[in-house]
Coordinates of C-alpha atoms in Angstrom, one line a residue:
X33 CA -1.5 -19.7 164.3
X34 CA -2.9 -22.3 161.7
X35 CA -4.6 -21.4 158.9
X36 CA -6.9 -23.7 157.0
X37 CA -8.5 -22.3 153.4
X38 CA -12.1 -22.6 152.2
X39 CA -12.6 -25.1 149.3
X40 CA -12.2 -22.0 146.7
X41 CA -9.8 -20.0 148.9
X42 CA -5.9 -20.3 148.8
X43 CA -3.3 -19.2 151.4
X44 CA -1.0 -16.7 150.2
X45 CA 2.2 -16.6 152.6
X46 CA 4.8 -14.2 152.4
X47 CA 7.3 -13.3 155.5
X48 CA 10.2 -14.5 157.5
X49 CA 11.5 -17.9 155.9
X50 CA 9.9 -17.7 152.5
X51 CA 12.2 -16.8 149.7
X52 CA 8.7 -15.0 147.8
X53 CA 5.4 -16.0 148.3
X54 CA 4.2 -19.3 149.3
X55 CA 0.7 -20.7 148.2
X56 CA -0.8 -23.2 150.6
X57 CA -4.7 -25.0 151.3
X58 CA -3.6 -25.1 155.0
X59 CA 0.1 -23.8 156.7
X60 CA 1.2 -22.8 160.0
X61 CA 1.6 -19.0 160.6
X62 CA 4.4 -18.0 162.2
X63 CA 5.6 -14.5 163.9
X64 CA 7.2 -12.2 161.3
X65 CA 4.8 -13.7 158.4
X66 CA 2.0 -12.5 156.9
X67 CA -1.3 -14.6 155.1
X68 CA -3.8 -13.2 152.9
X69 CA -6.8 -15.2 151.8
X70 CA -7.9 -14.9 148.2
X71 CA -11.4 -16.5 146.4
X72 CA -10.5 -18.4 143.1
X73 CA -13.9 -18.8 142.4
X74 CA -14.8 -17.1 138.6
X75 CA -16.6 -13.7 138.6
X76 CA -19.5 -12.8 135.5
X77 CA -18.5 -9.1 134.3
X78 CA -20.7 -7.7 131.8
X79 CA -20.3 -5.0 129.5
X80 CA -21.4 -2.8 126.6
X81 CA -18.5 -2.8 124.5
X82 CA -19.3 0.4 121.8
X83 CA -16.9 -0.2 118.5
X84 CA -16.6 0.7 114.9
X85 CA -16.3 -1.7 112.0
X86 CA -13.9 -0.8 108.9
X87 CA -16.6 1.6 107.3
X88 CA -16.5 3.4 110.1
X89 CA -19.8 2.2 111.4
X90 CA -20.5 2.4 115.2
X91 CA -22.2 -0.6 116.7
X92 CA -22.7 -1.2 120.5
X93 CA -21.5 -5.1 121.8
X94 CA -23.1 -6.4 124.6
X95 CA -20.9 -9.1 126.4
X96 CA -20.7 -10.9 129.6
X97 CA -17.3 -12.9 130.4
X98 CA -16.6 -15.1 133.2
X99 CA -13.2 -15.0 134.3
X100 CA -11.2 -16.4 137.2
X101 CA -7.7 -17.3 138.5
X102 CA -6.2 -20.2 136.3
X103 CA -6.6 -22.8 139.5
X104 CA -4.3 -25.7 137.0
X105 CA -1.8 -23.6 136.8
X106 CA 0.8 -22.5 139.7
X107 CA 2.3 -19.5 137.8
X108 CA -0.8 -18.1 137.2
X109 CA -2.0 -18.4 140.7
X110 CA 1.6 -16.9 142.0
X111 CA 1.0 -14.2 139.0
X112 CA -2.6 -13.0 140.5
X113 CA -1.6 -13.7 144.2
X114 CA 1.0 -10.6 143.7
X115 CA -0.8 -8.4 141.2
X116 CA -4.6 -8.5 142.3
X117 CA -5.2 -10.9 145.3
X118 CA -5.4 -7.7 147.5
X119 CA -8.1 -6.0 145.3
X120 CA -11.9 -7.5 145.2
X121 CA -12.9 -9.1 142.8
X122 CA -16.1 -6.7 142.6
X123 CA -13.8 -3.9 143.2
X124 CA -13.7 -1.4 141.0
X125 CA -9.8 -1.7 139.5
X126 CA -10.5 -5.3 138.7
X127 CA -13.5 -4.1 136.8
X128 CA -12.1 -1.8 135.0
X129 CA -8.7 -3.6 134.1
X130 CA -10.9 -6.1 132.6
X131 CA -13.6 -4.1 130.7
X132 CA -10.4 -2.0 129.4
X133 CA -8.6 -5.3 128.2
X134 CA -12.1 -6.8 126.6
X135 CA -13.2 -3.0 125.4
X136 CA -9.4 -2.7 123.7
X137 CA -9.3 -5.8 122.0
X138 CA -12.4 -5.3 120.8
X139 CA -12.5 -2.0 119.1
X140 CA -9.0 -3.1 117.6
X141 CA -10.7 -6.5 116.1
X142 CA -13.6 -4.8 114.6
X143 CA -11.7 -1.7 113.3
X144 CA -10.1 -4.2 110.6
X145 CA -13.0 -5.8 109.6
X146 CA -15.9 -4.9 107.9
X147 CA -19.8 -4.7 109.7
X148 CA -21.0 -7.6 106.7
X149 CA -17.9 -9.7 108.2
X150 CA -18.8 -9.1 111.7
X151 CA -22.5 -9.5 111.2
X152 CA -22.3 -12.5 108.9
X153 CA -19.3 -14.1 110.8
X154 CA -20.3 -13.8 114.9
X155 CA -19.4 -16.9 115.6
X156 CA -15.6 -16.4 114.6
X157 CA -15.7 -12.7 115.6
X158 CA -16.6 -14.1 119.0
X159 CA -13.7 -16.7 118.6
X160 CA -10.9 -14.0 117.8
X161 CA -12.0 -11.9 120.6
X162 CA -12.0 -14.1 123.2
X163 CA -8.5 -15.6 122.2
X164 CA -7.0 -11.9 122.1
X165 CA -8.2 -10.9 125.4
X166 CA -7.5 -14.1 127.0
X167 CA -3.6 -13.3 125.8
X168 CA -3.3 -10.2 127.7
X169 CA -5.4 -11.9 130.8
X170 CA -2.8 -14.7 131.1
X171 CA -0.1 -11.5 132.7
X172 CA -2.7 -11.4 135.8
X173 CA -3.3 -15.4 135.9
X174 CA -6.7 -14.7 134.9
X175 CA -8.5 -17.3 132.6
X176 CA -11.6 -17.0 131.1
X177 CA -14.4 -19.4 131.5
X178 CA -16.8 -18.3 129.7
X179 CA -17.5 -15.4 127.2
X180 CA -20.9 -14.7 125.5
X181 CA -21.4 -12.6 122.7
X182 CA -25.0 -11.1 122.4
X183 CA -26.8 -9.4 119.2
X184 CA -25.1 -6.6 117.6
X185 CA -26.6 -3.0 119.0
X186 CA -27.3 -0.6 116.2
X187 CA -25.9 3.5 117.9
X188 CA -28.2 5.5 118.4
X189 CA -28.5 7.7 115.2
X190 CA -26.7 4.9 113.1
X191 CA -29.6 2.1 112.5
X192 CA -27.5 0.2 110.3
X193 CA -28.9 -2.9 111.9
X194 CA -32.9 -1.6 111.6
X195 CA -32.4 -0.8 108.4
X196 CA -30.9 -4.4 107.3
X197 CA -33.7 -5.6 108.5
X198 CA -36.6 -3.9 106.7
X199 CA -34.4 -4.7 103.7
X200 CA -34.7 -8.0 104.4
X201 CA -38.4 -8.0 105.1
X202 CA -39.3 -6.3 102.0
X203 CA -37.5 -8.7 100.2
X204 CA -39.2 -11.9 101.7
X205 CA -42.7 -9.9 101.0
X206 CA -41.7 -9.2 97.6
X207 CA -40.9 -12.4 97.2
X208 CA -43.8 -13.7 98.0
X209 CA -46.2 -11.6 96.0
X210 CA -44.1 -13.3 93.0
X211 CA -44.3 -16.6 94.6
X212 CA -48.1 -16.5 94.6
X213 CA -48.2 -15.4 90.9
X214 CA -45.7 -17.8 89.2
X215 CA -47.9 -20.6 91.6
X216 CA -51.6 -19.1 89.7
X217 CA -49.7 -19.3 85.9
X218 CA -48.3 -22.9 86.5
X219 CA -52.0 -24.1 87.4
X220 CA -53.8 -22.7 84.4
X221 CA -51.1 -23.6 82.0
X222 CA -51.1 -26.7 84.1
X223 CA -54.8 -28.2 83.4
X224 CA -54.1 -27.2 79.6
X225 CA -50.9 -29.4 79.4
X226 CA -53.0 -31.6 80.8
X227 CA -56.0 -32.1 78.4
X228 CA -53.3 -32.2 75.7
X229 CA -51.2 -34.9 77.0
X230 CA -54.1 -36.5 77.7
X231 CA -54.4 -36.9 73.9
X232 CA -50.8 -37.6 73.3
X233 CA -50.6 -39.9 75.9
X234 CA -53.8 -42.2 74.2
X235 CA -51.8 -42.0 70.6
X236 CA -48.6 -42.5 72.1
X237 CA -49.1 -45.9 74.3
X238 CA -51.0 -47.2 70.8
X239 CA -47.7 -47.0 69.0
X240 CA -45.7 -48.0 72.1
X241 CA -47.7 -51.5 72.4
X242 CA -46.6 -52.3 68.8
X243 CA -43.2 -51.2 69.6
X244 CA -42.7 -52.5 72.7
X245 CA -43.8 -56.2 70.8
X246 CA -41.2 -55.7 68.3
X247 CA -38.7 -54.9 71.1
X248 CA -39.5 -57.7 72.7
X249 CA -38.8 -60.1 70.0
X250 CA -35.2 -58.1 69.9
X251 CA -34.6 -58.1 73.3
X252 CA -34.9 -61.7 73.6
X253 CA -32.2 -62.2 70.3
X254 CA -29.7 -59.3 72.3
X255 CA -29.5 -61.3 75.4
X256 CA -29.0 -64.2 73.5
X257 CA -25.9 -62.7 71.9
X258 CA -25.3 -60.6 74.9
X259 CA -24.9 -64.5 77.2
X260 CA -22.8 -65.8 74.4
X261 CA -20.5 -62.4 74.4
X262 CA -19.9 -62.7 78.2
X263 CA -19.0 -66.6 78.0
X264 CA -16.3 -65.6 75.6
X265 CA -15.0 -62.7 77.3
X266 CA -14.9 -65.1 80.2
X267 CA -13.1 -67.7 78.7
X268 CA -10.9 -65.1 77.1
X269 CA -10.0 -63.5 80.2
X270 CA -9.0 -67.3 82.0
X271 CA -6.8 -67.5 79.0
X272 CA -5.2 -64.6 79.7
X273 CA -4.9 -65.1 83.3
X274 CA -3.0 -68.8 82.3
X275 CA -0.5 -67.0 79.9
X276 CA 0.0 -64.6 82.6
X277 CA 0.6 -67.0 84.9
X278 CA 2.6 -69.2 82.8
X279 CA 5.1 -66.2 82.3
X280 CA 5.6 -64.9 85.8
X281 CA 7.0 -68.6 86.0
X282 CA 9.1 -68.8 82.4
X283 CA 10.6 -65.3 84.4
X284 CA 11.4 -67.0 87.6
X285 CA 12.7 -69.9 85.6
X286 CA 14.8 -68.0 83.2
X287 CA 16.2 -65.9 87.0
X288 CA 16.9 -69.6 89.0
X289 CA 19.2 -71.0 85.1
X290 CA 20.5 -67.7 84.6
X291 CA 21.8 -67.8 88.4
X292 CA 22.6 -71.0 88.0
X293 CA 24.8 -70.6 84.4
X294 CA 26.3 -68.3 86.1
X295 CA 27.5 -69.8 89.0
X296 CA 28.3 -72.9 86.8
X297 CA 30.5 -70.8 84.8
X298 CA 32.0 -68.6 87.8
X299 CA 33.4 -72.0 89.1
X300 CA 34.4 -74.0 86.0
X301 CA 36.3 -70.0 85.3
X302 CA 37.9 -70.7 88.6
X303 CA 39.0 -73.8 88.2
X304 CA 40.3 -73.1 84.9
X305 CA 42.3 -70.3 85.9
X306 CA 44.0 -72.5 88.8
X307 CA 45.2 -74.9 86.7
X308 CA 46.5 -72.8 83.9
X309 CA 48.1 -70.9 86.9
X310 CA 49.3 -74.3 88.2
X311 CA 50.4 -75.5 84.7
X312 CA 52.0 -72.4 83.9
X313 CA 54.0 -73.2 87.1
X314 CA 55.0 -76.6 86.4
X315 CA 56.3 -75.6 82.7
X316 CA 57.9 -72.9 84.5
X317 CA 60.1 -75.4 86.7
X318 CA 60.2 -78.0 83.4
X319 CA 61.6 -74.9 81.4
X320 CA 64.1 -74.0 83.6
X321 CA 65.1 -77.6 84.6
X322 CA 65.5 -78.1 81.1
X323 CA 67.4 -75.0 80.4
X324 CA 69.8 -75.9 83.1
X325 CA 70.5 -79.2 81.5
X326 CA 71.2 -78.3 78.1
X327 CA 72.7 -74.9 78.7
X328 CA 76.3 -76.8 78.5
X329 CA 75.9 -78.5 75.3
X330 CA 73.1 -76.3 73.1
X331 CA 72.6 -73.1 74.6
X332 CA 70.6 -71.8 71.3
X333 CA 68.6 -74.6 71.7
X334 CA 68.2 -74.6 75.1
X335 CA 66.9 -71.0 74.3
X336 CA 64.3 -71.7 71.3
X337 CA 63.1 -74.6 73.8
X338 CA 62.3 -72.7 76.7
X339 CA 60.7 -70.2 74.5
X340 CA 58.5 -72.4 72.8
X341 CA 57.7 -74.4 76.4
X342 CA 57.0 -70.0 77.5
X343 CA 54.7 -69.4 74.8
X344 CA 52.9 -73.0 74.4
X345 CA 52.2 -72.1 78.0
X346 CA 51.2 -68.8 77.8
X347 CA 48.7 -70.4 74.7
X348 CA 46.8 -72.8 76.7
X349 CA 46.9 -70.2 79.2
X350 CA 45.1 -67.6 76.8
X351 CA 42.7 -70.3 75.0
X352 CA 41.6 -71.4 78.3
X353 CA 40.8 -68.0 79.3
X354 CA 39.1 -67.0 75.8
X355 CA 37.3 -70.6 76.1
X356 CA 36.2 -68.9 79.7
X357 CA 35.4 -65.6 78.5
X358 CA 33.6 -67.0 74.9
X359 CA 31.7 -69.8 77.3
X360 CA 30.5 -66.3 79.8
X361 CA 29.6 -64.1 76.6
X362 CA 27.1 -66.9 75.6
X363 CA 25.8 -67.4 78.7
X364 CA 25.2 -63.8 80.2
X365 CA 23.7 -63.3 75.9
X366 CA 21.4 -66.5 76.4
X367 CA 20.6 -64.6 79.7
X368 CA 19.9 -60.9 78.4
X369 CA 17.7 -62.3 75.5
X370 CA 15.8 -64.3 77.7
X371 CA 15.1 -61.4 80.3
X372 CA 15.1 -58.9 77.3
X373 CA 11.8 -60.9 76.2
X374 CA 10.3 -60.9 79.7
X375 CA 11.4 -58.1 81.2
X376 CA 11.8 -54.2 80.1
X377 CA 15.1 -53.2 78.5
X378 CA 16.5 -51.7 81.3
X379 CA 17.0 -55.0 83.2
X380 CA 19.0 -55.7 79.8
X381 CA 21.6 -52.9 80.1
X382 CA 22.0 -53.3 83.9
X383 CA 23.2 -57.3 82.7
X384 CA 25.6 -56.2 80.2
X385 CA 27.1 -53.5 82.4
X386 CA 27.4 -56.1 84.9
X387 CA 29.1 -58.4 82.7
X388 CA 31.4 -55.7 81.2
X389 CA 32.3 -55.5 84.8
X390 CA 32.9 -59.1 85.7
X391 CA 35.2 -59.4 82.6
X392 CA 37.3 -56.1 83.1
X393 CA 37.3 -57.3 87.0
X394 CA 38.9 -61.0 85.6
X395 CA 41.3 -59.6 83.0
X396 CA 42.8 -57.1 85.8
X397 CA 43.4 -60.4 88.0
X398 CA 44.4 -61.9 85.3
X399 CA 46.7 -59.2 84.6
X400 CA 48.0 -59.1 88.3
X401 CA 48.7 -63.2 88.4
X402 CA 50.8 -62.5 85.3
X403 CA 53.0 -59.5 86.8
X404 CA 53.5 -62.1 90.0
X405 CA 54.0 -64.9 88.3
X406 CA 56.8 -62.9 85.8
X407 CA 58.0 -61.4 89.0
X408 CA 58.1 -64.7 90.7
X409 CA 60.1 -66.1 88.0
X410 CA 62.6 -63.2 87.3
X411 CA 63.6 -64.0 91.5
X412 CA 64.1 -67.7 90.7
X413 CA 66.3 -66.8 88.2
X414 CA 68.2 -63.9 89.7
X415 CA 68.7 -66.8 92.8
X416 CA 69.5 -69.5 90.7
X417 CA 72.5 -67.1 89.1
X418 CA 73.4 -66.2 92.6
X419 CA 72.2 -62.3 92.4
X420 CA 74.0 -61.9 89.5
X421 CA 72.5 -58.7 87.9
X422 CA 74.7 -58.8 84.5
X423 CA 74.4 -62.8 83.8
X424 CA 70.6 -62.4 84.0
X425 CA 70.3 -59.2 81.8
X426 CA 72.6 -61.4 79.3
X427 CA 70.1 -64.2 79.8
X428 CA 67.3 -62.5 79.5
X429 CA 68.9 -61.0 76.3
X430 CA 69.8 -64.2 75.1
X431 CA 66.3 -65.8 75.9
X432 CA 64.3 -62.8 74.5
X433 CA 66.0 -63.1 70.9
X434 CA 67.7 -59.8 71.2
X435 CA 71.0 -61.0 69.5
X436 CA 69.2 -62.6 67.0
X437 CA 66.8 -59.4 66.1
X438 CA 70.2 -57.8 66.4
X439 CA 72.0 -59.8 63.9
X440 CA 69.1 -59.8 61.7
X441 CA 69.1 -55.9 61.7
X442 CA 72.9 -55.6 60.6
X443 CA 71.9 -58.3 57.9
X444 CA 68.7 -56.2 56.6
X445 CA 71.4 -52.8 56.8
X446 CA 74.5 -54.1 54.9
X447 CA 72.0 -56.1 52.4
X448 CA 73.1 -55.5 49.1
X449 CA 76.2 -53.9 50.4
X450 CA 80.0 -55.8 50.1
X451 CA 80.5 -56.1 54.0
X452 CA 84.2 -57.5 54.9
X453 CA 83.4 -61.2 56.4
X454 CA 85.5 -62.8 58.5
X455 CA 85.5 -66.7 58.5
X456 CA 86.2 -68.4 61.9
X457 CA 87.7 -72.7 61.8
X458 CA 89.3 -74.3 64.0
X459 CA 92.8 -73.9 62.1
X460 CA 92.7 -77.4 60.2
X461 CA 92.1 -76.3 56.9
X462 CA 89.0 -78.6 56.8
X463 CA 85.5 -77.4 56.2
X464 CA 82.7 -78.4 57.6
X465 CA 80.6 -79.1 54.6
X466 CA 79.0 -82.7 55.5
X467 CA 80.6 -83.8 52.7
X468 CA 83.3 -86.5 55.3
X469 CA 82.3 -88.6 58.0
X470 CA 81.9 -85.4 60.9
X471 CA 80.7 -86.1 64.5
X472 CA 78.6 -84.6 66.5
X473 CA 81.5 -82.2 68.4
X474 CA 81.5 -81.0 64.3
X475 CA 78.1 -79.8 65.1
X476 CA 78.8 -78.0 68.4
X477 CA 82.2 -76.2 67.1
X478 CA 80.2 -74.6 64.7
X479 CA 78.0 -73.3 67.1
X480 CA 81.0 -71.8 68.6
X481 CA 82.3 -70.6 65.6
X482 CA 79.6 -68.3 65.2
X483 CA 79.4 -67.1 68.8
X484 CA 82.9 -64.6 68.9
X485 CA 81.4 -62.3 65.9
X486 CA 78.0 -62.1 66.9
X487 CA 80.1 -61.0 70.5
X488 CA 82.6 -58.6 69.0
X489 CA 79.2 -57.3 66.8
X490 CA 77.1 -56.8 70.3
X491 CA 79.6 -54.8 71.5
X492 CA 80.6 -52.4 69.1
X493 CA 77.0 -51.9 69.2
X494 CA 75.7 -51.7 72.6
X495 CA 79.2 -51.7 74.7
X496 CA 78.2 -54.9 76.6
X497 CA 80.6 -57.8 76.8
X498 CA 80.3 -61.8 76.9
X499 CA 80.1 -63.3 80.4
X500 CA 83.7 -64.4 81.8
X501 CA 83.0 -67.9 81.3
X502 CA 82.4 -67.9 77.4
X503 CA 85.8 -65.9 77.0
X504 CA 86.6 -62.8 75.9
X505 CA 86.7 -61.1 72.8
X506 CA 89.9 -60.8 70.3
X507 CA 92.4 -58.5 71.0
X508 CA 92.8 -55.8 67.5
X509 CA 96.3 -56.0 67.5
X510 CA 95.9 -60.5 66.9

């Protein structure tokens, strides 16, 4: 059999292939299912709702509420298919589910307020009842359309209402009477105000016409000085604006030179920097060239040569970088005084932290190219001895002054002392005083000379010995 629904009717299917209940406009019906046909149309239910406000007052609440199936909303229509679709809407269960849901909600609402608040404030008490009951109507998929509140209904024996209203008629009649007898004093005293001002109204526009002449005349000098004011404000005013003006630019100027100073100096740092690295380089090679070459004929001044070429290096290296660093401390100084006079003092500190920066930032790199250029060179040298440990620690010694520092300590201890010295020749009897014609091997033995005590000396003092090509030391027993 096929079914087909009114325009506010819905199928409700339940039976052999459906899992619950199936809601349909139009559906086949099949053996072993059942339909049922319910209205969604809205239904008015009206009611005299009796409550009691907070003081315990009993009032009487005539409504009348309009409530239907929620038709937007397919759980609510499967919610009131189940629970009342079998039940008129006229019946009496429906009635009475709903009048005991309004009547509940109701009373509960009213008992926590008081009958000024409910009397005074309808329109929300209205507002909070219908949102309460419509919560426990959304259970049944009921909705209401329309709820309407009418006047309050004193109890029988409790005519709170009655008697709030004679109150306030006596109080508009009362009113009145004083109304009417403030209105007959302010007209007598009225025409007498009158005659007088009369009077002082005759006197007073007398004196006003000579004032008003005299004001005039004054009026006429205070707009004068009042046009002349304005004028000068005015001009004051473009002033300002052009000294404004003029130092938003001086501050964008003093931003574009300082960034540009800045740069300027970054670069010519750079470049500085590369070529004291470079330079240091070359002397580097040039020393050790030159220490190569004379280390057969003057080893000590082979020594006090490459030392001087070290530290001359390391001089240039040092003044260039103090030139840098003196040339960046003026600059970034130029810079904070001239943003320190355009600009609050903050901008000041955040410059000279970030030059504090810069400069610990280029004395750590400056730091680092040192340590790899010293370890650079202590390599060459360790390969240019052929990984000889013990000839370059006995170079290094040599080159660093440690004899000499040595020899100058045993001096400063046995000062003043009678040492026992031992005087080294060549076993010729002849001294080498300058006094006969002497060459230059003269010059070089007595470099030699000296070189077997300051030996013997090292070693009683540290235990190192003299490399295997410049001998060895005496034996005791010769």
């Amino acid at each position: 059999m096929y079914k087909v629904a009114n325009a506010s009717e819905y199928l409700a299917i339940t039976g052999v292939g459906i899992r619950d209940i199936k809601l349909a406009k139009k559906a086949w019906i099949f053996p072993g299912q059942s339909c049922t046909v319910f209205d969604l149309s809205p239904v008015n239910y009206t009611f005299q709702v009796q409550a009691m406000s907070a003081e315990k007052l009993p009032f009487v609440l005539p409504a009348v509420f309009t409530i239907g199936p929620r038709i937007d909303d397919k759980e609510s229509l499967l919610k009131y298919a189940k629970l009342l679709s079998s039940h008129d809407k006229l019946s009496n269960h429906v009635n009475e589910l709903v009048e005991g849901i309004i009547e509940g909600e109701t009373r509960v609402l009213a008992a926590s307020m008081t009958m000024e608040d409910i009397f005074r404030g309808t329109k929300d008490f209205k507002q909070e009842v219908f949102e309460k009951v419509q919560l426990e109507l959304n259970q049944f998929g009921l909705l209401i359309y329309n709820a309407n509140v009418k006047q309050l209904v004193d109890v029988p024996g409790h005519e709170y209402f009655s008697y709030l209203g004679q109150k306030t008629q006596m109080e508009a009649a009362n009113q009145a009477k004083v109304d009417v007898a403030e209105a007959k004093m302010k007209g007598e005293v009225g025409a007498k105000m009158r005659e007088g001002k009369t009077l002082q109204n005759a006197a007073r526009i007398d004196a006003e016409t000579k004032i008003i002449a005299t004001q005039r005349e004054g009026e006429g000098k205070k707009e004068e000085i009042k046009v002349r004011t304005e004028v000068k404000v005015f001009e004051n005013e473009r002033e300002a604006e052009v000294a404004e003006a003029n130092s938003e630019l001086a501050k964008k100027k003093a931003t574009w030179a300082k960034a540009a100073q800045v740069a300027e100096v970054e670069a010519a740092k750079a470049v500085a920097l590369r070529e004291a690295e470079l330079q240091g380089e070359v002397e580097r090679m040039n020393a050790f060239a030159e220490t190569e070459k004379l280390k057969a004929q003057f080893l000590s001044k082979a020594s006090v040569e490459y030392d001087t070429k070290v530290q001359e290096a390391n001089w240039e290296l040092y003044k260039k970088q103090k030139a840098a660093e003196a040339i960046l401390f003026e600059k970034e100084k130029e810079a904070e005084a001239q943003k320190a006079l355009a600009a609050a003092a903050f901008y000041s500190r955040q410059q000279a932290a970030e030059a504090d920066f810069y400069a610990k930032k280029k004395e750590a790199e400056g730091l680092v190219a040192l340590g790899q250029a010293q370890g650079a060179y202590l390599r060459t040298l360790l390969d240019a001895l052929g990984g000889n440990y013990a000839a370059l620690r006995d170079y290094l010694m040599l080159n660093n002054g440690l004899f000499k520092d040595i020899a100058k300590s045993n001096a400063d201890a046995i000062r003043g002392l009678q040492p026992k010295i031992s005087i080294w020749t060549n076993g010729t009897g002849e001294a080498n005083d300058g006094s006969g014609g002497g060459t230059a091997m003269k010059d070089v033995a007595s470099v030699y000379k000296m070189l077997p005590p300051l030996f013997k000396t090292v070693h009683e003092q540290t235990g190192m010995l003299p490399p295997s090509w410049m001998g060895t030391l005496p034996d005791k027993s010769s």
